[in-house]
Amino acid sequence: MDLLTEIVDRALPAARTPRLAAPGLATVLVVAAVAVLWWPAWRVLRLVVTLVHELAHAVVGVAVGRRLRGFVLRADMSGHAVTVGRPTGPGVIATTWAGYPAPALVGALLVWVAAEGWAAPVLTALLAGLGVALLFVRSALTGAVVIAALAGTGALWWWRDDVLQQHVLVGVGMVLLVGAWRHLATVLGRVDATSDVGVLARLTWLPAAVWQASLVLVLGLATWLVVDEVLAVLGSG
């Protein structure tokens, strides 16, 4: 019962929402900027962006009734999630489209929930989700990335510090948001028939440019939400 109490305590939102202060946020922004602009750091962190991308394919695929066989990450920022179901139709279209917007949407969500004091419940959900994802890894690199994410999330969750959790989630959210733009940049202006955009164009009567525009629109909305939150905090001093 004591262990159960400990687990419940770590899953509950903060009793008093920590205030996201301007100095702390500024520090997080600097660290996040270094993480995405400094190549040695980005070379590792981009795998987290790819992980979110592939898990989005998996989650949406399962949500629309497809069966998940597994997923793989590669060191060059690519990967694939294998879902089985109808080869055409809205389900496979939604599954294919979900990858590129996911890091930006998850990043915006992390920034918002952290600012609202819900870091602990979100970390609990992330732990559960990563635990399930571990069952579907299909390569050593994929397993290493998921285990590393599990270890980091688990440590942050178990040794609970509401302020630290808040700042880490904001930082991760920023990295995912910028990473989403960097990933999307690789498919803008050119169409590879095997890319998500190329597959979407083949599955529908819509040209690739329309699908690219839809991705830019969603990433732009996520960016606007995060910038609005950041400016509100920085403006409050």
PDB file of N, CA and C in Angstrom, residues 131-190:
ATOM      1  N   GLY A 131       6.459   2.492 -22.107  1.00  0.00           N
ATOM      2  CA  GLY A 131       6.503   1.084 -21.721  1.00  0.00           C
ATOM      3  C   GLY A 131       5.826   0.195 -22.751  1.00  0.00           C
ATOM      4  N   VAL A 132       4.689   0.640 -23.265  1.00  0.00           N
ATOM      5  CA  VAL A 132       4.000  -0.110 -24.313  1.00  0.00           C
ATOM      6  C   VAL A 132       4.822  -0.085 -25.603  1.00  0.00           C
ATOM      7  N   ALA A 133       5.382   1.080 -25.937  1.00  0.00           N
ATOM      8  CA  ALA A 133       6.168   1.207 -27.165  1.00  0.00           C
ATOM      9  C   ALA A 133       7.352   0.247 -27.170  1.00  0.00           C
ATOM     10  N   LEU A 134       7.925  -0.001 -25.999  1.00  0.00           N
ATOM     11  CA  LEU A 134       9.090  -0.884 -25.904  1.00  0.00           C
ATOM     12  C   LEU A 134       8.772  -2.287 -26.423  1.00  0.00           C
ATOM     13  N   LEU A 135       7.509  -2.684 -26.340  1.00  0.00           N
ATOM     14  CA  LEU A 135       7.108  -4.013 -26.805  1.00  0.00           C
ATOM     15  C   LEU A 135       7.141  -4.133 -28.330  1.00  0.00           C
ATOM     16  N   PHE A 136       7.206  -2.988 -29.017  1.00  0.00           N
ATOM     17  CA  PHE A 136       7.094  -3.005 -30.475  1.00  0.00           C
ATOM     18  C   PHE A 136       8.369  -2.553 -31.188  1.00  0.00           C
ATOM     19  N   VAL A 137       9.469  -2.382 -30.452  1.00  0.00           N
ATOM     20  CA  VAL A 137      10.714  -1.975 -31.098  1.00  0.00           C
ATOM     21  C   VAL A 137      11.247  -3.137 -31.931  1.00  0.00           C
ATOM     22  N   ARG A 138      11.850  -2.781 -33.066  1.00  0.00           N
ATOM     23  CA  ARG A 138      12.318  -3.820 -33.980  1.00  0.00           C
ATOM     24  C   ARG A 138      13.773  -3.619 -34.392  1.00  0.00           C
ATOM     25  N   SER A 139      14.538  -2.893 -33.573  1.00  0.00           N
ATOM     26  CA  SER A 139      15.973  -2.771 -33.842  1.00  0.00           C
ATOM     27  C   SER A 139      16.671  -2.386 -32.547  1.00  0.00           C
ATOM     28  N   ALA A 140      17.983  -2.619 -32.509  1.00  0.00           N
ATOM     29  CA  ALA A 140      18.750  -2.309 -31.304  1.00  0.00           C
ATOM     30  C   ALA A 140      18.762  -0.809 -31.030  1.00  0.00           C
ATOM     31  N   LEU A 141      18.945   0.003 -32.075  1.00  0.00           N
ATOM     32  CA  LEU A 141      18.960   1.454 -31.892  1.00  0.00           C
ATOM     33  C   LEU A 141      17.614   1.945 -31.371  1.00  0.00           C
ATOM     34  N   THR A 142      16.542   1.432 -31.923  1.00  0.00           N
ATOM     35  CA  THR A 142      15.206   1.820 -31.470  1.00  0.00           C
ATOM     36  C   THR A 142      15.023   1.477 -29.996  1.00  0.00           C
ATOM     37  N   GLY A 143      15.444   0.279 -29.618  1.00  0.00           N
ATOM     38  CA  GLY A 143      15.333  -0.121 -28.224  1.00  0.00           C
ATOM     39  C   GLY A 143      16.152   0.764 -27.305  1.00  0.00           C
ATOM     40  N   ALA A 144      17.368   1.133 -27.755  1.00  0.00           N
ATOM     41  CA  ALA A 144      18.225   1.990 -26.931  1.00  0.00           C
ATOM     42  C   ALA A 144      17.589   3.360 -26.724  1.00  0.00           C
ATOM     43  N   VAL A 145      16.983   3.920 -27.787  1.00  0.00           N
ATOM     44  CA  VAL A 145      16.347   5.237 -27.677  1.00  0.00           C
ATOM     45  C   VAL A 145      15.153   5.178 -26.737  1.00  0.00           C
ATOM     46  N   VAL A 146      14.325   4.168 -26.881  1.00  0.00           N
ATOM     47  CA  VAL A 146      13.130   4.050 -26.030  1.00  0.00           C
ATOM     48  C   VAL A 146      13.532   3.819 -24.576  1.00  0.00           C
ATOM     49  N   ILE A 147      14.526   2.976 -24.340  1.00  0.00           N
ATOM     50  CA  ILE A 147      14.973   2.713 -22.967  1.00  0.00           C
ATOM     51  C   ILE A 147      15.564   3.975 -22.352  1.00  0.00           C
ATOM     52  N   ALA A 148      16.339   4.729 -23.133  1.00  0.00           N
ATOM     53  CA  ALA A 148      16.902   5.983 -22.624  1.00  0.00           C
ATOM     54  C   ALA A 148      15.789   6.967 -22.273  1.00  0.00           C
ATOM     55  N   ALA A 149      14.778   7.049 -23.133  1.00  0.00           N
ATOM     56  CA  ALA A 149      13.642   7.931 -22.855  1.00  0.00           C
ATOM     57  C   ALA A 149      12.889   7.468 -21.612  1.00  0.00           C
ATOM     58  N   LEU A 150      12.735   6.165 -21.464  1.00  0.00           N
ATOM     59  CA  LEU A 150      12.086   5.616 -20.268  1.00  0.00           C
ATOM     60  C   LEU A 150      12.871   5.948 -19.008  1.00  0.00           C
ATOM     61  N   ALA A 151      14.184   5.784 -19.073  1.00  0.00           N
ATOM     62  CA  ALA A 151      15.023   6.042 -17.896  1.00  0.00           C
ATOM     63  C   ALA A 151      14.969   7.509 -17.501  1.00  0.00           C
ATOM     64  N   GLY A 152      15.093   8.407 -18.467  1.00  0.00           N
ATOM     65  CA  GLY A 152      15.045   9.831 -18.157  1.00  0.00           C
ATOM     66  C   GLY A 152      13.695  10.262 -17.621  1.00  0.00           C
ATOM     67  N   THR A 153      12.631   9.799 -18.266  1.00  0.00           N
ATOM     68  CA  THR A 153      11.277  10.141 -17.815  1.00  0.00           C
ATOM     69  C   THR A 153      11.005   9.547 -16.439  1.00  0.00           C
ATOM     70  N   GLY A 154      11.447   8.297 -16.250  1.00  0.00           N
ATOM     71  CA  GLY A 154      11.217   7.639 -14.957  1.00  0.00           C
ATOM     72  C   GLY A 154      11.936   8.333 -13.815  1.00  0.00           C
ATOM     73  N   ALA A 155      13.172   8.763 -14.046  1.00  0.00           N
ATOM     74  CA  ALA A 155      13.921   9.467 -13.003  1.00  0.00           C
ATOM     75  C   ALA A 155      13.246  10.794 -12.666  1.00  0.00           C
ATOM     76  N   LEU A 156      12.839  11.518 -13.697  1.00  0.00           N
ATOM     77  CA  LEU A 156      12.172  12.806 -13.480  1.00  0.00           C
ATOM     78  C   LEU A 156      10.849  12.604 -12.745  1.00  0.00           C
ATOM     79  N   TRP A 157      10.164  11.535 -13.023  1.00  0.00           N
ATOM     80  CA  TRP A 157       8.881  11.229 -12.392  1.00  0.00           C
ATOM     81  C   TRP A 157       9.057  10.781 -10.947  1.00  0.00           C
ATOM     82  N   TRP A 158      10.026   9.885 -10.697  1.00  0.00           N
ATOM     83  CA  TRP A 158      10.161   9.295  -9.356  1.00  0.00           C
ATOM     84  C   TRP A 158      10.722  10.298  -8.357  1.00  0.00           C
ATOM     85  N   TRP A 159      11.815  10.966  -8.713  1.00  0.00           N
ATOM     86  CA  TRP A 159      12.394  11.972  -7.817  1.00  0.00           C
ATOM     87  C   TRP A 159      11.726  13.310  -8.107  1.00  0.00           C
ATOM     88  N   ARG A 160      10.482  13.367  -7.760  1.00  0.00           N
ATOM     89  CA  ARG A 160       9.617  14.469  -8.183  1.00  0.00           C
ATOM     90  C   ARG A 160      10.052  15.812  -7.608  1.00  0.00           C
ATOM     91  N   ASP A 161      10.195  16.757  -8.518  1.00  0.00           N
ATOM     92  CA  ASP A 161      10.414  18.161  -8.167  1.00  0.00           C
ATOM     93  C   ASP A 161       9.563  18.948  -9.163  1.00  0.00           C
ATOM     94  N   ASP A 162       8.494  19.576  -8.675  1.00  0.00           N
ATOM     95  CA  ASP A 162       7.521  20.193  -9.578  1.00  0.00           C
ATOM     96  C   ASP A 162       8.144  21.249 -10.486  1.00  0.00           C
ATOM     97  N   VAL A 163       9.043  22.048  -9.943  1.00  0.00           N
ATOM     98  CA  VAL A 163       9.664  23.098 -10.742  1.00  0.00           C
ATOM     99  C   VAL A 163      10.582  22.493 -11.803  1.00  0.00           C
ATOM    100  N   LEU A 164      11.377  21.495 -11.401  1.00  0.00           N
ATOM    101  CA  LEU A 164      12.273  20.840 -12.352  1.00  0.00           C
ATOM    102  C   LEU A 164      11.475  20.153 -13.450  1.00  0.00           C
ATOM    103  N   GLN A 165      10.420  19.431 -13.076  1.00  0.00           N
ATOM    104  CA  GLN A 165       9.581  18.772 -14.077  1.00  0.00           C
ATOM    105  C   GLN A 165       9.023  19.791 -15.061  1.00  0.00           C
ATOM    106  N   GLN A 166       8.563  20.914 -14.539  1.00  0.00           N
ATOM    107  CA  GLN A 166       7.995  21.958 -15.377  1.00  0.00           C
ATOM    108  C   GLN A 166       9.007  22.457 -16.402  1.00  0.00           C
ATOM    109  N   HIS A 167      10.199  22.772 -15.938  1.00  0.00           N
ATOM    110  CA  HIS A 167      11.210  23.321 -16.837  1.00  0.00           C
ATOM    111  C   HIS A 167      11.710  22.290 -17.843  1.00  0.00           C
ATOM    112  N   VAL A 168      11.858  21.056 -17.427  1.00  0.00           N
ATOM    113  CA  VAL A 168      12.313  20.014 -18.354  1.00  0.00           C
ATOM    114  C   VAL A 168      11.277  19.794 -19.454  1.00  0.00           C
ATOM    115  N   LEU A 169       9.994  19.722 -19.074  1.00  0.00           N
ATOM    116  CA  LEU A 169       8.959  19.511 -20.081  1.00  0.00           C
ATOM    117  C   LEU A 169       8.878  20.688 -21.054  1.00  0.00           C
ATOM    118  N   VAL A 170       9.049  21.905 -20.547  1.00  0.00           N
ATOM    119  CA  VAL A 170       9.065  23.055 -21.438  1.00  0.00           C
ATOM    120  C   VAL A 170      10.246  22.946 -22.406  1.00  0.00           C
ATOM    121  N   GLY A 171      11.416  22.583 -21.895  1.00  0.00           N
ATOM    122  CA  GLY A 171      12.591  22.433 -22.746  1.00  0.00           C
ATOM    123  C   GLY A 171      12.407  21.348 -23.795  1.00  0.00           C
ATOM    124  N   VAL A 172      11.869  20.202 -23.388  1.00  0.00           N
ATOM    125  CA  VAL A 172      11.626  19.115 -24.339  1.00  0.00           C
ATOM    126  C   VAL A 172      10.598  19.549 -25.381  1.00  0.00           C
ATOM    127  N   GLY A 173       9.575  20.282 -24.917  1.00  0.00           N
ATOM    128  CA  GLY A 173       8.570  20.780 -25.857  1.00  0.00           C
ATOM    129  C   GLY A 173       9.171  21.691 -26.904  1.00  0.00           C
ATOM    130  N   MET A 174      10.087  22.564 -26.484  1.00  0.00           N
ATOM    131  CA  MET A 174      10.760  23.467 -27.425  1.00  0.00           C
ATOM    132  C   MET A 174      11.596  22.681 -28.436  1.00  0.00           C
ATOM    133  N   VAL A 175      12.329  21.691 -27.950  1.00  0.00           N
ATOM    134  CA  VAL A 175      13.167  20.876 -28.838  1.00  0.00           C
ATOM    135  C   VAL A 175      12.301  20.144 -29.860  1.00  0.00           C
ATOM    136  N   LEU A 176      11.171  19.597 -29.409  1.00  0.00           N
ATOM    137  CA  LEU A 176      10.280  18.890 -30.328  1.00  0.00           C
ATOM    138  C   LEU A 176       9.696  19.840 -31.366  1.00  0.00           C
ATOM    139  N   LEU A 177       9.341  21.043 -30.943  1.00  0.00           N
ATOM    140  CA  LEU A 177       8.764  22.011 -31.875  1.00  0.00           C
ATOM    141  C   LEU A 177       9.769  22.393 -32.959  1.00  0.00           C
ATOM    142  N   VAL A 178      10.973  22.768 -32.547  1.00  0.00           N
ATOM    143  CA  VAL A 178      11.993  23.138 -33.538  1.00  0.00           C
ATOM    144  C   VAL A 178      12.379  21.918 -34.373  1.00  0.00           C
ATOM    145  N   GLY A 179      12.468  20.769 -33.718  1.00  0.00           N
ATOM    146  CA  GLY A 179      12.794  19.548 -34.442  1.00  0.00           C
ATOM    147  C   GLY A 179      11.754  19.206 -35.493  1.00  0.00           C
ATOM    148  N   ALA A 180      10.491  19.502 -35.197  1.00  0.00           N
ATOM    149  CA  ALA A 180       9.426  19.245 -36.169  1.00  0.00           C
ATOM    150  C   ALA A 180       9.643  20.067 -37.434  1.00  0.00           C
ATOM    151  N   TRP A 181      10.045  21.327 -37.263  1.00  0.00           N
ATOM    152  CA  TRP A 181      10.330  22.176 -38.428  1.00  0.00           C
ATOM    153  C   TRP A 181      11.545  21.653 -39.194  1.00  0.00           C
ATOM    154  N   ARG A 182      12.561  21.208 -38.481  1.00  0.00           N
ATOM    155  CA  ARG A 182      13.751  20.695 -39.155  1.00  0.00           C
ATOM    156  C   ARG A 182      13.423  19.424 -39.935  1.00  0.00           C
ATOM    157  N   HIS A 183      12.598  18.562 -39.360  1.00  0.00           N
ATOM    158  CA  HIS A 183      12.179  17.362 -40.078  1.00  0.00           C
ATOM    159  C   HIS A 183      11.368  17.721 -41.316  1.00  0.00           C
ATOM    160  N   LEU A 184      10.413  18.648 -41.136  1.00  0.00           N
ATOM    161  CA  LEU A 184       9.546  19.014 -42.248  1.00  0.00           C
ATOM    162  C   LEU A 184      10.337  19.661 -43.385  1.00  0.00           C
ATOM    163  N   ALA A 185      11.381  20.396 -43.029  1.00  0.00           N
ATOM    164  CA  ALA A 185      12.189  21.071 -44.053  1.00  0.00           C
ATOM    165  C   ALA A 185      12.783  20.083 -45.047  1.00  0.00           C
ATOM    166  N   THR A 186      12.960  18.841 -44.628  1.00  0.00           N
ATOM    167  CA  THR A 186      13.554  17.846 -45.520  1.00  0.00           C
ATOM    168  C   THR A 186      12.610  17.405 -46.629  1.00  0.00           C
ATOM    169  N   VAL A 187      11.293  17.693 -46.468  1.00  0.00           N
ATOM    170  CA  VAL A 187      10.338  17.258 -47.497  1.00  0.00           C
ATOM    171  C   VAL A 187       9.648  18.435 -48.180  1.00  0.00           C
ATOM    172  N   LEU A 188       9.998  19.660 -47.811  1.00  0.00           N
ATOM    173  CA  LEU A 188       9.415  20.818 -48.465  1.00  0.00           C
ATOM    174  C   LEU A 188      10.167  21.130 -49.758  1.00  0.00           C
ATOM    175  N   GLY A 189       9.431  21.450 -50.794  1.00  0.00           N
ATOM    176  CA  GLY A 189      10.050  21.838 -52.046  1.00  0.00           C
ATOM    177  C   GLY A 189      10.463  20.681 -52.928  1.00  0.00           C
ATOM    178  N   ARG A 190      10.397  19.473 -52.393  1.00  0.00           N
ATOM    179  CA  ARG A 190      10.714  18.310 -53.238  1.00  0.00           C
ATOM    180  C   ARG A 190       9.882  17.138 -52.747  1.00  0.00           C
TER     181      ARG A 190
END
